[in-house]
Coordinates of C-alpha atoms and ligand atoms in Angstrom, one line a residue:
M24 CA 86.0 161.7 94.4
A25 CA 89.2 160.4 92.7
D26 CA 88.7 162.5 89.6
D27 CA 88.0 165.7 91.5
E28 CA 89.6 168.9 90.2
V29 CA 90.6 171.0 93.2
I30 CA 92.3 174.4 92.7
L31 CA 93.1 176.8 95.5
L32 CA 93.5 180.5 94.8
D33 CA 95.9 181.5 97.5
Y34 CA 98.6 184.0 98.6
W35 CA 101.7 182.6 100.4
V36 CA 101.5 184.7 103.5
S37 CA 97.7 184.6 103.9
M38 CA 96.5 183.2 107.2
F39 CA 93.1 182.6 105.6
G40 CA 94.7 180.7 102.7
M41 CA 96.7 178.7 105.2
R42 CA 93.5 177.5 106.9
V43 CA 92.4 175.9 103.7
R44 CA 95.9 174.4 103.1
I45 CA 95.7 172.7 106.5
A46 CA 92.2 171.3 105.9
L47 CA 93.2 169.9 102.5
A48 CA 96.4 168.4 104.0
E49 CA 94.4 166.9 106.9
K50 CA 92.1 165.2 104.3
E51 CA 95.1 164.3 102.1
I52 CA 93.5 166.0 99.0
K53 CA 95.7 166.7 96.0
Y54 CA 95.2 170.1 94.6
E55 CA 96.7 172.8 92.4
S56 CA 97.7 176.0 94.2
R57 CA 97.5 179.2 92.2
E58 CA 99.3 182.2 93.7
E59 CA 97.6 185.6 93.3
G60 CA 99.5 188.9 93.1
L61 CA 100.2 191.2 96.1
L62 CA 96.6 191.4 97.0
A63 CA 95.7 194.7 98.5
L64 CA 98.0 196.5 96.0
G65 CA 96.3 195.1 92.9
N66 CA 97.3 192.3 90.5
K67 CA 94.1 190.1 90.9
S68 CA 93.7 187.5 88.2
D69 CA 90.7 187.3 86.0
L70 CA 90.0 183.9 87.5
L71 CA 89.9 185.4 91.1
L72 CA 87.6 188.2 90.0
K73 CA 85.3 185.6 88.3
M74 CA 85.4 183.1 91.1
N75 CA 84.9 185.6 94.0
P76 CA 83.1 188.6 92.3
I77 CA 81.6 189.8 95.7
Y78 CA 84.7 190.1 97.9
K79 CA 87.5 189.6 95.2
Q80 CA 89.6 188.0 97.9
I81 CA 91.6 184.8 98.3
P82 CA 91.3 182.1 99.4
V83 CA 88.9 180.5 96.9
L84 CA 88.5 176.8 96.5
V85 CA 87.5 175.9 93.0
H86 CA 86.0 172.4 93.2
N87 CA 85.2 170.9 89.8
G88 CA 84.8 174.4 88.4
K89 CA 82.6 175.7 91.2
P90 CA 83.9 178.3 93.6
V91 CA 83.6 178.2 97.4
C92 CA 84.6 181.4 99.2
E93 CA 85.5 182.5 102.8
S94 CA 88.1 180.5 104.6
L95 CA 86.0 179.1 107.4
N96 CA 83.2 178.3 105.0
I97 CA 85.7 176.5 102.8
V98 CA 87.1 174.5 105.7
Q99 CA 83.5 173.4 106.6
Y100 CA 82.9 172.5 103.0
I101 CA 86.0 170.4 102.8
D102 CA 85.0 168.6 106.0
E103 CA 81.5 167.8 104.5
I104 CA 82.7 166.7 101.1
W105 CA 85.5 164.5 102.2
N106 CA 83.7 163.2 105.3
D107 CA 85.2 159.8 105.2
R108 CA 88.4 160.8 107.0
S109 CA 90.0 163.1 109.6
P110 CA 86.8 164.9 110.8
L111 CA 87.5 168.6 111.5
L112 CA 84.2 169.6 113.2
P113 CA 82.7 167.5 116.0
S114 CA 79.7 165.3 115.1
D115 CA 77.7 166.4 118.2
P116 CA 75.5 169.4 117.2
Y117 CA 76.2 171.3 120.5
Q118 CA 80.0 170.8 120.1
R119 CA 79.7 171.9 116.5
A120 CA 77.9 175.0 117.5
Q121 CA 80.6 175.7 120.1
A122 CA 83.4 175.2 117.6
R123 CA 81.7 177.6 115.1
F124 CA 81.2 180.2 117.9
W125 CA 84.9 180.2 118.8
A126 CA 86.1 180.1 115.2
N127 CA 83.9 183.1 114.5
F128 CA 85.3 184.8 117.6
V129 CA 88.8 184.3 116.2
D130 CA 87.7 185.7 112.9
K131 CA 86.3 188.8 114.4
K132 CA 88.9 189.5 117.0
V133 CA 92.3 188.2 115.8
T134 CA 92.4 190.4 112.8
V135 CA 95.0 191.9 110.5
P136 CA 92.9 194.7 108.8
P137 CA 94.0 195.7 105.3
R138 CA 95.0 199.2 106.6
G139 CA 95.9 200.5 110.0
G140 CA 95.8 198.3 113.2
L141 CA 98.8 196.9 114.9
L142 CA 100.8 196.0 111.8
W143 CA 100.1 198.8 109.4
G144 CA 99.1 201.6 111.7
N145 CA 101.0 204.0 114.0
G146 CA 100.6 205.8 117.3
E147 CA 97.3 205.6 119.2
E148 CA 95.7 203.5 116.6
Q149 CA 98.5 200.9 116.9
E150 CA 98.4 201.0 120.7
A151 CA 94.6 200.4 120.7
A152 CA 94.9 197.5 118.3
K153 CA 97.6 196.0 120.5
N154 CA 95.5 196.3 123.6
G155 CA 92.6 194.7 121.8
L156 CA 94.7 191.8 120.7
L157 CA 96.1 191.2 124.2
E158 CA 92.5 191.2 125.5
T159 CA 91.5 188.7 122.8
F160 CA 94.5 186.4 123.6
K161 CA 93.6 186.5 127.3
I162 CA 90.1 185.2 126.5
L163 CA 91.5 182.5 124.2
E164 CA 94.1 181.4 126.8
G165 CA 91.2 181.0 129.2
E166 CA 89.1 179.1 126.7
L167 CA 91.9 176.7 125.9
G168 CA 92.7 176.1 129.6
D169 CA 94.7 173.0 130.1
R170 CA 93.3 171.1 127.1
P171 CA 95.7 170.1 124.3
Y172 CA 93.4 171.6 121.6
F173 CA 90.5 174.0 121.6
G174 CA 88.1 171.1 120.8
G175 CA 89.6 169.0 123.7
E176 CA 91.8 166.0 122.8
T177 CA 91.7 166.3 119.0
F178 CA 92.9 168.9 116.6
G179 CA 90.0 170.6 114.8
F180 CA 88.1 173.6 113.4
V181 CA 89.0 176.2 116.1
D182 CA 92.6 175.2 116.0
I183 CA 92.7 175.6 112.3
S184 CA 91.0 179.0 112.5
L185 CA 93.7 180.3 115.0
V186 CA 96.9 178.4 114.3
T187 CA 97.6 180.1 111.0
F188 CA 98.1 183.4 112.9
S189 CA 100.9 181.8 114.9
C190 CA 103.4 182.5 112.1
W191 CA 102.3 186.1 112.3
F192 CA 103.0 186.2 116.1
R193 CA 106.6 187.4 115.6
A194 CA 105.3 190.4 113.6
F195 CA 102.7 191.1 116.3
E196 CA 105.4 191.0 118.9
M197 CA 107.8 193.2 117.0
F198 CA 105.3 195.9 116.3
G199 CA 103.4 195.6 119.6
K200 CA 106.6 195.2 121.7
F201 CA 105.3 192.4 123.8
S202 CA 106.1 188.7 124.1
I203 CA 103.3 186.2 123.4
E204 CA 105.4 183.4 125.0
A205 CA 105.7 185.4 128.3
E206 CA 102.1 186.6 128.4
F207 CA 100.3 183.6 127.0
P208 CA 102.2 180.4 127.8
K209 CA 99.3 178.1 127.1
I210 CA 98.7 179.5 123.6
T211 CA 102.4 179.2 123.0
E212 CA 102.5 175.5 124.0
W213 CA 99.3 174.9 122.0
A214 CA 100.9 176.5 118.9
K215 CA 104.0 174.3 119.2
R216 CA 101.8 171.3 119.6
C217 CA 99.9 172.1 116.5
M218 CA 103.1 172.7 114.6
Q219 CA 104.0 169.0 115.3
R220 CA 101.3 168.1 112.8
E221 CA 102.5 167.7 109.3
S222 CA 99.4 169.4 107.9
V223 CA 100.2 172.6 109.9
A224 CA 103.9 172.6 109.6
K225 CA 103.8 172.4 105.8
S226 CA 101.0 175.0 105.5
L227 CA 102.5 177.8 107.6
Q228 CA 105.3 180.2 106.8
D229 CA 108.5 181.0 108.6
P230 CA 107.7 183.7 111.1
Q231 CA 110.8 185.7 110.2
K232 CA 109.7 185.7 106.5
V233 CA 106.3 186.9 107.6
Y234 CA 107.8 189.7 109.7
E235 CA 110.0 190.8 106.7
F236 CA 106.9 190.7 104.5
V237 CA 105.1 193.0 107.0
V238 CA 108.0 195.5 107.1
E239 CA 108.2 195.6 103.3
Y240 CA 104.4 195.8 102.9
R241 CA 104.2 198.7 105.4
E242 CA 106.7 200.5 103.2
R243 CA 104.7 199.8 100.0
L244 CA 101.4 201.0 101.7
R245 CA 103.2 204.1 102.9
K246 CA 104.4 204.9 99.4
R247 CA 101.1 204.2 97.8
L248 CA 98.9 205.9 100.4
G249 CA 101.3 208.5 101.8
P250 CA 102.2 209.0 105.5
E251 CA 99.3 208.7 107.9
Ligands
GSH25 N1 87.1 186.6 105.6 C1 88.0 186.2 104.5 C2 89.2 187.1 104.5 C3 90.1 186.9 103.3 C4 91.1 188.0 103.1 O1 91.2 188.9 103.8 N2 91.9 187.8 102.1 C5 92.9 188.8 101.8 C6 94.3 188.2 101.8 S1 94.8 187.7 103.4 C7 92.7 189.3 100.4 O2 92.4 188.6 99.5 N3 92.8 190.6 100.2 C8 92.7 191.3 99.0 C9 91.7 192.4 99.0 O3 91.0 192.5 100.0 O4 91.7 193.2 98.1 C10 88.3 184.8 104.6 O5 88.2 184.2 105.7 O6 88.5 184.1 103.6

């Protein structure tokens, strides 16, 4: 695998791209990162359109010229290809199924939709999205319980699926007017624990920068789409 060519089509603030960055860092894989344009507002490269013609989204992992799409799918692929080190999914089939269930739950419920919702929406729509997110965090706080990581003692697939949202927590808090630390102390401690890993710390972005991105992006969306 020493001569592998690995390219990641990414966007700096993407929580989905960050998942792949963490997995590659855990496996110590060297790769080239290619930054796409400001995604929902255009500027997609020809390479992205060619490599992900169905969804036209990042992240895409291009491994020896072949594309793999969808962040959780990519993380599983990385785990299977570079299976000689730092396993990300449990080896036990039941535990693997559980890990996939919870990562899928995160994917469905901890969302930042391209329009509307908590970050880009207003009024009742924003309030409903906030309440949904609080409900989701309550479930996740219960699932984590007193364990250090979602898989138990070791950092893994479910942690990767969720931790990339932690640099978006500040934006969630500012727009939702709530405190994740006050309401979800276990998730807060877990996120800090994950950040102690080099793979996570170097893959995530500064929460303040993410918040500023959200403020600016809301403005761009408003100008492009008009007031809601
Ligand atoms: N389910 C996808 C979501 C990927 C996604 O939403 N990517 C966004 C950036 S965060 C994107 O490329 N948006 C551009 C667009 O949809 O036009 C995954 O897990 O990879």
